[in-house]
Coordinates of C-alpha atoms in Angstrom, one line a residue:
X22 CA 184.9 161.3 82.9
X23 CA 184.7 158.5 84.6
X24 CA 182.4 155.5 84.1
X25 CA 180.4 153.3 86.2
X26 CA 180.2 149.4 86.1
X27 CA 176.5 148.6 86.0
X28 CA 177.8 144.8 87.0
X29 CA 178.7 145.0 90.1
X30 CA 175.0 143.1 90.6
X31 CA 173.5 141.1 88.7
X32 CA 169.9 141.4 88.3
X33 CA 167.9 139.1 90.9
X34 CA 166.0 136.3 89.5
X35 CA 162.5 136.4 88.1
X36 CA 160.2 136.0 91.3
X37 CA 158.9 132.3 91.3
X38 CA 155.1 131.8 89.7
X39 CA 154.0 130.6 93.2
X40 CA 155.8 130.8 96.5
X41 CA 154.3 129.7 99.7
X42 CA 156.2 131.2 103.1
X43 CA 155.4 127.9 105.5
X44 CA 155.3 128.3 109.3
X45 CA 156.5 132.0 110.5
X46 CA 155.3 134.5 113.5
X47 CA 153.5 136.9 111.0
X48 CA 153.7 140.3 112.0
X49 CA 151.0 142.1 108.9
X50 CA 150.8 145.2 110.6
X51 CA 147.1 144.9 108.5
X52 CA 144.4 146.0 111.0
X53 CA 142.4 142.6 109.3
X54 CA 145.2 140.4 108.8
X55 CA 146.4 140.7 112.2
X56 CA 149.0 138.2 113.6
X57 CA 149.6 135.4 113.1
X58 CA 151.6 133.2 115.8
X59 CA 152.3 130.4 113.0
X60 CA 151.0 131.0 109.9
X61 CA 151.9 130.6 105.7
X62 CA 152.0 133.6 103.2
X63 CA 151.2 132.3 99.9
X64 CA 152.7 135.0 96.6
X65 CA 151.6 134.8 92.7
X66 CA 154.8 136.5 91.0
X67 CA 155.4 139.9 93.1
X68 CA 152.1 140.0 94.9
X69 CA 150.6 138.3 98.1
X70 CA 147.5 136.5 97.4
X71 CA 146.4 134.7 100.6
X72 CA 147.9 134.9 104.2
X73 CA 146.6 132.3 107.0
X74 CA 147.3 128.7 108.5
X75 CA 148.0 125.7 106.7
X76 CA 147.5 127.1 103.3
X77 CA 147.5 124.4 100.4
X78 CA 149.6 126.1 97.8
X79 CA 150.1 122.6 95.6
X80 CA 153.6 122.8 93.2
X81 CA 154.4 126.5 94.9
X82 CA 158.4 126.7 96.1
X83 CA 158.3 126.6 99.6
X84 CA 160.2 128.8 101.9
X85 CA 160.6 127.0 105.3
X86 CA 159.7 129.6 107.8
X87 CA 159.0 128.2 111.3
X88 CA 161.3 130.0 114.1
X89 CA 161.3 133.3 111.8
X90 CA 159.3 136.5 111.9
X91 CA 157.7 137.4 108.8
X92 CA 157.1 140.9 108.4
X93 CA 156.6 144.2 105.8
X94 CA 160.2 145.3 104.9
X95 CA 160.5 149.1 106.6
X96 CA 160.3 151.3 104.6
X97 CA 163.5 154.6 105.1
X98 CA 161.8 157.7 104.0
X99 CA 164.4 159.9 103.9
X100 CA 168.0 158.9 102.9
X101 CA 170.9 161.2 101.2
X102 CA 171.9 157.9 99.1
X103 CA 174.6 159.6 97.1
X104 CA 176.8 160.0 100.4
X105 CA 177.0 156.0 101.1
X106 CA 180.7 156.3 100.6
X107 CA 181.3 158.6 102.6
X108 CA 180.2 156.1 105.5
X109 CA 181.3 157.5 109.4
X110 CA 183.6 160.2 108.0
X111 CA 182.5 162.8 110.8
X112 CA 180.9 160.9 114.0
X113 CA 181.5 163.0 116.6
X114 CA 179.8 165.9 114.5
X115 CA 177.6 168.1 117.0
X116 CA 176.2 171.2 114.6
X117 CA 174.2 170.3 110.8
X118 CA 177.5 173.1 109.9
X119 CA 179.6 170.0 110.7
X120 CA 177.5 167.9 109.0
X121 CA 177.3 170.2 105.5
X122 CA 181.3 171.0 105.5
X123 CA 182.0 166.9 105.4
X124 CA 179.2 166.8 102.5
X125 CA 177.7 169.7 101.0
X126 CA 180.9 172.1 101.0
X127 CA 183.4 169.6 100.4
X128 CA 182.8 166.3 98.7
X129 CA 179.8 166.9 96.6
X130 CA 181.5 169.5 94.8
X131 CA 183.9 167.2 93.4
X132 CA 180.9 164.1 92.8
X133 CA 181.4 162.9 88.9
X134 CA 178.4 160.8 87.5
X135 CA 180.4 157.7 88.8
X136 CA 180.2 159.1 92.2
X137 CA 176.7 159.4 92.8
X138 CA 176.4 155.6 91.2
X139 CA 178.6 154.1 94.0
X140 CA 177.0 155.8 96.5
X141 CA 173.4 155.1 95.8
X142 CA 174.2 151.4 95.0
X143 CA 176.2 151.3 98.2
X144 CA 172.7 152.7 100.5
X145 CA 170.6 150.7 98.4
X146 CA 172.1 147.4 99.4
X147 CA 173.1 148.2 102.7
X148 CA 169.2 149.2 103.0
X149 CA 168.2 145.6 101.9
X150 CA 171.3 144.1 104.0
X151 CA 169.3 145.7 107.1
X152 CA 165.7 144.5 105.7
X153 CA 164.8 148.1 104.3
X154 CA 162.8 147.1 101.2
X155 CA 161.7 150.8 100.1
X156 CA 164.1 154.1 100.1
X157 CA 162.9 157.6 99.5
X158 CA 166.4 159.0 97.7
X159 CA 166.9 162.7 98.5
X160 CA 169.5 163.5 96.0
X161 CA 170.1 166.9 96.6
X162 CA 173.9 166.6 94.2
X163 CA 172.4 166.6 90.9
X164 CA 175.0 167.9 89.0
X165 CA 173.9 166.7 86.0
X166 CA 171.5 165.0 84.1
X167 CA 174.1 162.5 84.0
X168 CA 174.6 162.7 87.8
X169 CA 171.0 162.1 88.1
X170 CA 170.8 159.3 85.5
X171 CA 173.9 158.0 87.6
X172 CA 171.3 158.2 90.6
X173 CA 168.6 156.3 89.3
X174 CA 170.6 153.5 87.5
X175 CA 172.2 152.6 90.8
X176 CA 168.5 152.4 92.7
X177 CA 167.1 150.4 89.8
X178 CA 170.6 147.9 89.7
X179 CA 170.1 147.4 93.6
X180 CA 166.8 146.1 92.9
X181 CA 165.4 147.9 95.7
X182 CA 161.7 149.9 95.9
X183 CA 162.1 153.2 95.1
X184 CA 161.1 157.1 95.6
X185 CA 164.2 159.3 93.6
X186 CA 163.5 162.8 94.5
X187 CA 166.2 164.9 92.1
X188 CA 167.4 167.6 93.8
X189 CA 169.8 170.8 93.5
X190 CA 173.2 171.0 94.6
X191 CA 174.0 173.0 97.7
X192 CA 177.6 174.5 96.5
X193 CA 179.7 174.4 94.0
X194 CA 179.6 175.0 90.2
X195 CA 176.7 172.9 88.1
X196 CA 174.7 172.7 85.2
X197 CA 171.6 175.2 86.0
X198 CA 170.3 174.3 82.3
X199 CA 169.5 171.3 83.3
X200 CA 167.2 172.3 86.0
X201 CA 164.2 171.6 86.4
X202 CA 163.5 170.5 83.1
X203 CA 165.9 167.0 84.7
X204 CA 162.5 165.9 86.1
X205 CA 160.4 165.9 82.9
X206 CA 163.3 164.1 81.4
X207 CA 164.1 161.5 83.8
X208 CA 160.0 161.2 83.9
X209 CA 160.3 160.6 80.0
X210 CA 163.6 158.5 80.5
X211 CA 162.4 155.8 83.4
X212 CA 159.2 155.8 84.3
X213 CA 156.7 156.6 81.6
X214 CA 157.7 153.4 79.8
X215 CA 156.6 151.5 82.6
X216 CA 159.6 149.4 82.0
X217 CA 160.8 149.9 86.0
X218 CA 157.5 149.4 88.0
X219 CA 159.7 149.9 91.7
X220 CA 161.3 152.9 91.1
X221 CA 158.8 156.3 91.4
X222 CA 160.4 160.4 91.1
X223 CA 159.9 163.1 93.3
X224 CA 161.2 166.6 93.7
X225 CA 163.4 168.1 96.0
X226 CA 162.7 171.5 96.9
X227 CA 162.3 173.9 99.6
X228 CA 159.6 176.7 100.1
X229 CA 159.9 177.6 95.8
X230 CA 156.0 178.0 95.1
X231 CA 157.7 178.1 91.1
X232 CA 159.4 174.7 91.6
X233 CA 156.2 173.3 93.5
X234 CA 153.9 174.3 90.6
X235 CA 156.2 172.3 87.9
X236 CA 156.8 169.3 90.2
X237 CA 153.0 169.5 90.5
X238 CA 152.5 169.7 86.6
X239 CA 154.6 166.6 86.5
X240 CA 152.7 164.7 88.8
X241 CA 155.5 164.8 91.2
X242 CA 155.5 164.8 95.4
X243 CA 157.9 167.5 96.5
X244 CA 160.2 167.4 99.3
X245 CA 161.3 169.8 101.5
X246 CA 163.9 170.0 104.2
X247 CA 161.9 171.4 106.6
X248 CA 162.9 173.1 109.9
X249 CA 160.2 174.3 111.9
X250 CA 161.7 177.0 114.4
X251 CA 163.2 178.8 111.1
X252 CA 160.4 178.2 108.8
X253 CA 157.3 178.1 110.4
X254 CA 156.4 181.6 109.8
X255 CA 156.3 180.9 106.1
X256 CA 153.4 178.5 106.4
X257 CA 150.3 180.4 106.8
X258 CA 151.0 182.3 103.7
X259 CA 151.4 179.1 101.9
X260 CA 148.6 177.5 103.8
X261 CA 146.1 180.0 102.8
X262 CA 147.3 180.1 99.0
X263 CA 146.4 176.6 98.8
X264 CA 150.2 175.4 98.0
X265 CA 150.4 172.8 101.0
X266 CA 148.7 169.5 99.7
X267 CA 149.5 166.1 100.9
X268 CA 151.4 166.0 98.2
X269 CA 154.0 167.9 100.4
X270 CA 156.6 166.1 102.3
X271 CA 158.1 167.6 105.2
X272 CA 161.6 165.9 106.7
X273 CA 162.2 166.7 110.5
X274 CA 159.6 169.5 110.9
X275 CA 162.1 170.1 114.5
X276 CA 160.7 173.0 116.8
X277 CA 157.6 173.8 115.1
X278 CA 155.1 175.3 117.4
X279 CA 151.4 174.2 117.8
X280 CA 150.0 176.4 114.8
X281 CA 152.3 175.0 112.3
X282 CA 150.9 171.5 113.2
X283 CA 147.8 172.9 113.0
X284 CA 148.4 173.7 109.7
X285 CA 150.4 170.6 108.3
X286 CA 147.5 168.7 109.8
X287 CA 144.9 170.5 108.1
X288 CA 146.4 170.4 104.6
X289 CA 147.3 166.9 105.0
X290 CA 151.5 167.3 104.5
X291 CA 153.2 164.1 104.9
X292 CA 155.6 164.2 107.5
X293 CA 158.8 161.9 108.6
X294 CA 160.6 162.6 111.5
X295 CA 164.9 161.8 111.9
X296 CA 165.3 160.8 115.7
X297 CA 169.1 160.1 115.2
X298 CA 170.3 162.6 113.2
X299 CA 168.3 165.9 114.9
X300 CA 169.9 164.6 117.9
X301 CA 173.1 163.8 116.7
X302 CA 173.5 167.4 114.5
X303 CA 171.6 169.6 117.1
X304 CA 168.9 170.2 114.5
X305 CA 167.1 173.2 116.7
X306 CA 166.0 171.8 120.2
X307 CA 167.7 168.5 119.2
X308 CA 164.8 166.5 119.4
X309 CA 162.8 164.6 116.9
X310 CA 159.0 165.5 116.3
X311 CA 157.0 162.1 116.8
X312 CA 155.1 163.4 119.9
X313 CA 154.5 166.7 118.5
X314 CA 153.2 165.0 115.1
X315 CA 151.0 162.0 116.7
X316 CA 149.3 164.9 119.0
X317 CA 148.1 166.6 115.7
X318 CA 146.9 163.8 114.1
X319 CA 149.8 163.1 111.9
X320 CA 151.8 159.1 112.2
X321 CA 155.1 160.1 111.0
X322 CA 157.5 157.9 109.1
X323 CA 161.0 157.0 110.3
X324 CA 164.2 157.9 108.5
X325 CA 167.7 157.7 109.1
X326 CA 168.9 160.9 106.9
X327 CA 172.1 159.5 106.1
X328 CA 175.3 157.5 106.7
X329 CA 177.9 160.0 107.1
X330 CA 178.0 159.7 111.1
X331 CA 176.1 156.7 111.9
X332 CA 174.5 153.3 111.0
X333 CA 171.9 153.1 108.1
X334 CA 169.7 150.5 109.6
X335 CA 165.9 151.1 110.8
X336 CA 166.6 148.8 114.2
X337 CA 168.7 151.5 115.5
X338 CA 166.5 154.2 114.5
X339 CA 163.3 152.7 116.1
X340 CA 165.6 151.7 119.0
X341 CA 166.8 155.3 119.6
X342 CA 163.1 156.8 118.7
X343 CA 161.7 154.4 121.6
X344 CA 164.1 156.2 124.3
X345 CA 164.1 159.7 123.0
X346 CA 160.4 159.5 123.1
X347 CA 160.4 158.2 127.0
X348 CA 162.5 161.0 128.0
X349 CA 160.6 163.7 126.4
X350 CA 157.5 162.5 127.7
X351 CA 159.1 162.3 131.1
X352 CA 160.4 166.2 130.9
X353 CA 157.0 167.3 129.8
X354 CA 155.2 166.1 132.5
X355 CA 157.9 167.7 134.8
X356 CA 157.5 171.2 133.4
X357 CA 154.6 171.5 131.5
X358 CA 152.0 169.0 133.5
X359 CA 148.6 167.6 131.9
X360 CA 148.8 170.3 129.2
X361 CA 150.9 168.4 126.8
X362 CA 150.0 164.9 128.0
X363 CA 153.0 162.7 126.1
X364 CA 152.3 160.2 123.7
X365 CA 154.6 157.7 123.4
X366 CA 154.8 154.6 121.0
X367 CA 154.6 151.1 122.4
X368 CA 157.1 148.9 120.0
X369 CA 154.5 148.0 117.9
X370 CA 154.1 151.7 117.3
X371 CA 157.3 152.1 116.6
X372 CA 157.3 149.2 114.0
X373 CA 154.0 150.9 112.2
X374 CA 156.0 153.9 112.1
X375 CA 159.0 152.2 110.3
X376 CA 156.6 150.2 107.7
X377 CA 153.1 151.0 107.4
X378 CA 153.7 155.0 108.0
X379 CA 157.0 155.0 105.9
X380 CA 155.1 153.7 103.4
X381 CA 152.2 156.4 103.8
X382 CA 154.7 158.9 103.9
X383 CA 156.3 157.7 100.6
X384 CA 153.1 158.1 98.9
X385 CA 152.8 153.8 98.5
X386 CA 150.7 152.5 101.3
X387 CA 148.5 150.9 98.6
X388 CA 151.3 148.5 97.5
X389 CA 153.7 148.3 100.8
X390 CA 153.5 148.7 104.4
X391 CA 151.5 145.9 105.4
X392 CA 151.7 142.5 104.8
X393 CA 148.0 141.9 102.8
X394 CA 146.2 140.2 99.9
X395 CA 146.6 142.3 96.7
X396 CA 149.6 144.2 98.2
X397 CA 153.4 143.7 96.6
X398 CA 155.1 141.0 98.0
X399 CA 157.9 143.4 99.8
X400 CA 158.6 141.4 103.1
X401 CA 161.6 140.4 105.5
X402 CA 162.2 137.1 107.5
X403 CA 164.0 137.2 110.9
X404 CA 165.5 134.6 112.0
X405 CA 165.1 134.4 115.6
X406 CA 166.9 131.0 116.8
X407 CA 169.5 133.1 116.3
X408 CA 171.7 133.5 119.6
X409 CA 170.8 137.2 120.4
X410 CA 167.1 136.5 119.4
X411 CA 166.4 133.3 121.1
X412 CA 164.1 132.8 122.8
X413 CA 162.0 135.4 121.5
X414 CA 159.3 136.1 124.4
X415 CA 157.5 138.8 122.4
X416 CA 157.5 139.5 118.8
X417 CA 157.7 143.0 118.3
X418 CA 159.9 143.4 121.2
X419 CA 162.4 141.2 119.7
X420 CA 162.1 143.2 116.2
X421 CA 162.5 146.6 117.6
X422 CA 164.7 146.0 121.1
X423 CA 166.7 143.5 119.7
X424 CA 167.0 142.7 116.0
X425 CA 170.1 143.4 113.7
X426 CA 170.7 143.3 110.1
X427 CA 172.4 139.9 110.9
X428 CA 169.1 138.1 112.2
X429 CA 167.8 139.7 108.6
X430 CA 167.3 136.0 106.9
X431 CA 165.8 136.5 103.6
X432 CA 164.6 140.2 102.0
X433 CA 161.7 139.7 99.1
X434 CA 161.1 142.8 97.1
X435 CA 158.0 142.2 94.2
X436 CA 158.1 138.3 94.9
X437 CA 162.0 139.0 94.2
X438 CA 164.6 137.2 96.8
X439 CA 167.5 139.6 97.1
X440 CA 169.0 138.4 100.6
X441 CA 168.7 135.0 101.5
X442 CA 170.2 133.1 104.5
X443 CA 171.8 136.0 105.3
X444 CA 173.3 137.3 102.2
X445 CA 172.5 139.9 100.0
X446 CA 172.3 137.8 96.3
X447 CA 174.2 139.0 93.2
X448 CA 176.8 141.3 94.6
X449 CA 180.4 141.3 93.1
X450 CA 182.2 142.2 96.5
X451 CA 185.4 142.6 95.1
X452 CA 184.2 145.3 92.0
X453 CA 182.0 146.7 94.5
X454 CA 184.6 147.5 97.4
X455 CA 187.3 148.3 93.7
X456 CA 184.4 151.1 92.9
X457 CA 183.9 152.0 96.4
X458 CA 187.8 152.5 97.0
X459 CA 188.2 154.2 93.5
X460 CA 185.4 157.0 94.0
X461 CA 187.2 158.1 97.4
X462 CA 189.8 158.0 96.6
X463 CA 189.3 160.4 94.0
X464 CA 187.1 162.9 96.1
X465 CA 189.6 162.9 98.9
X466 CA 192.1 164.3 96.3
X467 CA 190.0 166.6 94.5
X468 CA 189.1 168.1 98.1
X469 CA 192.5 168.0 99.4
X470 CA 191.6 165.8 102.4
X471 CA 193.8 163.5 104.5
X472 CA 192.0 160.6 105.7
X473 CA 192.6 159.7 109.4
X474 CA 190.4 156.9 110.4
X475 CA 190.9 157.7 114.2
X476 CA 190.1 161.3 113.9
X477 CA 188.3 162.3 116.6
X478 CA 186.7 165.7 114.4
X479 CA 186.2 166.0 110.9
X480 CA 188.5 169.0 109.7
X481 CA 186.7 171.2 107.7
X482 CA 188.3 171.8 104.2
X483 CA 189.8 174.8 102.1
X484 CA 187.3 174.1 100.1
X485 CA 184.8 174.1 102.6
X486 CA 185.2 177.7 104.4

């Protein structure tokens, strides 16, 4: 079997006793905080301890800020990690079939332990490349407890913020033994020891009251792929057996009628809504749910689902929520008039939805989200005298219209730099693109594909019919 290098990274440094952020646009998204048009962010080891103007900070290491935007770092909550390497295989895919033979039918099958490493590491530092600080890791391939393990080790190498949500394979042959007794055991394995205080477990499940009731005895939030035109019937039931809590949390939730919002709203599920890929795979009526959610009650996170057909970076996904939200606002008003009245997110909506709400949704709006006193130091600079940024004439605008992973400065996860002036810190590129080219390489053969990198569809596989 093969093995994973755990050097790739090296571990990022120990965060400075006292750093003091001097001079940057401070975007807090902290209803007290507010924002800041020049103002200093003073940390104590991995949490923020004072944010205003002209703060004395005395022998802290200063971070020259002025002509950057200081803000939370978003927060994806909902990413199929394990697929990084399989990075724009299928981008014209039209049908969630297209998008399960080029993953679930094909590829995963053949995923060793050193598989699912490269591909979690991979998301995990192309999340903090684009200034994603926090991932919720839907890793619905564990094989394995060793697959899982795999998982985990990859998250906690990155040095990125953390939700690993162990999940069941799709297809293919696995170790049902190990299931769902994994969770106790990773549980026991990484988090109980406290020894890894930014990586958190969940439960991947769908409507499996059994699975629910031992990811509850654990502790554990549960996750559940849910689509609302083909599932909505099952919630009542649920929802009058008590088993929807706001420990719950519902991906998409595409097509669900009024009553199931009703419901969700009522039992207080956490909800996070895809507007890329429901578009891009046809997910029901192809549109994302923010409207339908912010009507009820509920402020959705953003994810971006996965990598497999598109980019993995929150600009894009506010960018594309913004538009899709304008047009379906627009086409209610033409056919349904005042009854569903559309609401639609200014940017700075948007930007709540991709920080604050993400972090809600992940269950860890008490440490992230917001940029506040007492909260972990998990924040992104932008620099904006950079040429597509400058001038910047409104702050959020030129975070949600315009920004790019490129403008992303400097990332700070717990008081911990892990991209600075533009790089991501402690990545062997060369082992890392090695790894990368050796775990394809060996899942193309094992599945019998051909790569052709101007393919204009992805050919589903023998193995995938």
């Amino acid at each position: 079997m093969a093995k994973y290098n755990r050097s790739i990274v090296q571990a990022p440094a120990a965060p400075a006793a006292r750093t003091l952020i001097r001079g940057a646009t401070v975007l807090s998204m902290d209803g007290d905080i507010g924002n800041l048009a020049r103002g200093d962010i003073l940390i104590e080891g991995s949490t923020i301890t004072a944010i205003g103007e002209n703060i004395e900070a005395g022998d802290a290491v200063v971070i020259e800020a002025s002509g950057m935007i200081a803000m939370p770092g978003m927060v994806d909550t909902h990413r199929h990690s394990w697929e990084g390497q399989l990075r724009r295989i299928n981008p014209n895919a039209e049908t969630l079939e297209d998008y399960c033979n080029a993953t679930h039918f094909s590829f995963a099958k053949y995923y060793r332990p050193a598989d699912m490493y490269i591909g979690n590491l991979l998301t995990a530092l192309g999340c903090i490349d684009a200034g994603i600080t926090t991932v919720v890791d839907n890793s619905h391939n564990s094989r394995t407890g060793a697959h899982s393990d795999a998982a985990v080790e990859a998250l906690l190498d990155a040095g990125i913020r953390s939700v690993h949500a162990s999940g069941a394979p799709v297809s293919g042959e696995w170790d049902k033994a190990h299931w769902p007794g994994n969770l106790e055991r990773l549980q026991e394995k990484y988090v109980n020891n406290g020894d890894n205080p930014l990586l958190s477990l969940a439960v991947m499940a769908q409507l499996e009251p059994e699975l629910w009731a031992e990811a509850r005895r654990l502790g554990l939030p549960i996750i559940t792929e849910f689509f609302g035109g083909d599932m909505a019937a099952e919630l009542e039931g649920l929802h009058r057996e008590g088993l929807l809590r706001p420990d719950n949390i519902f991906n998409h939730c595409t097509s669900l009628p009024d009553a199931g919002w009703k419901i969700l709203s009522e039992a207080g599920v956490r909800v996070n809504v895809c507007p890329r890929s429901d578009a891009h795979y046809g997910i029901e009526d192809g549109m994302f749910a923010m409207q339908s959610a912010q009507r009820h009650g509920i402020s959705p996170g953003l994810s971006v689902d996965n990598e497999t057909s598109y980019s993995g970076d929150m600009f894009m996904e506010m960018r594309v929520a913004f538009y899709l939200q304008r047009v379906m606002g627009m086409h209610q008003q033409r056919c349904c008039g005042a009854e569903h009245h559309p609401v639609t997110l200014p940017a700075h909506g948007l930007l709540k939805a991709a920080t604050l709400d993400g972090a809600a949704c992940a269950g860890l709006q008490e440490k992230v989200g917001s940029l506040a006193p007492g909260k972990q130091a998990d924040l992104i600079l932008i620099n904006t005298q950079d040429i597509n940024l400058y001038p910047s004439g409104n702050a959020f605008g030129t975070v949600v219209h315009a920004a790019e992973r490129s403008n992303v400065d400097t990332v700070m996860i717990g008081g911990c730099i892990v991209k600075r002036g533009g790089k991501v810190l402690g990545v062997d590129s060369a082992r890392l693109r090695a790894a990368i080219d050796e775990s394809r390489e060996h899942l193309f053969a094992a599945a019998g594909y051909q790569p052709d990198i101007f393919a204009e569809t992805f050919m589903p596989l023998e193995s995938a019919k």
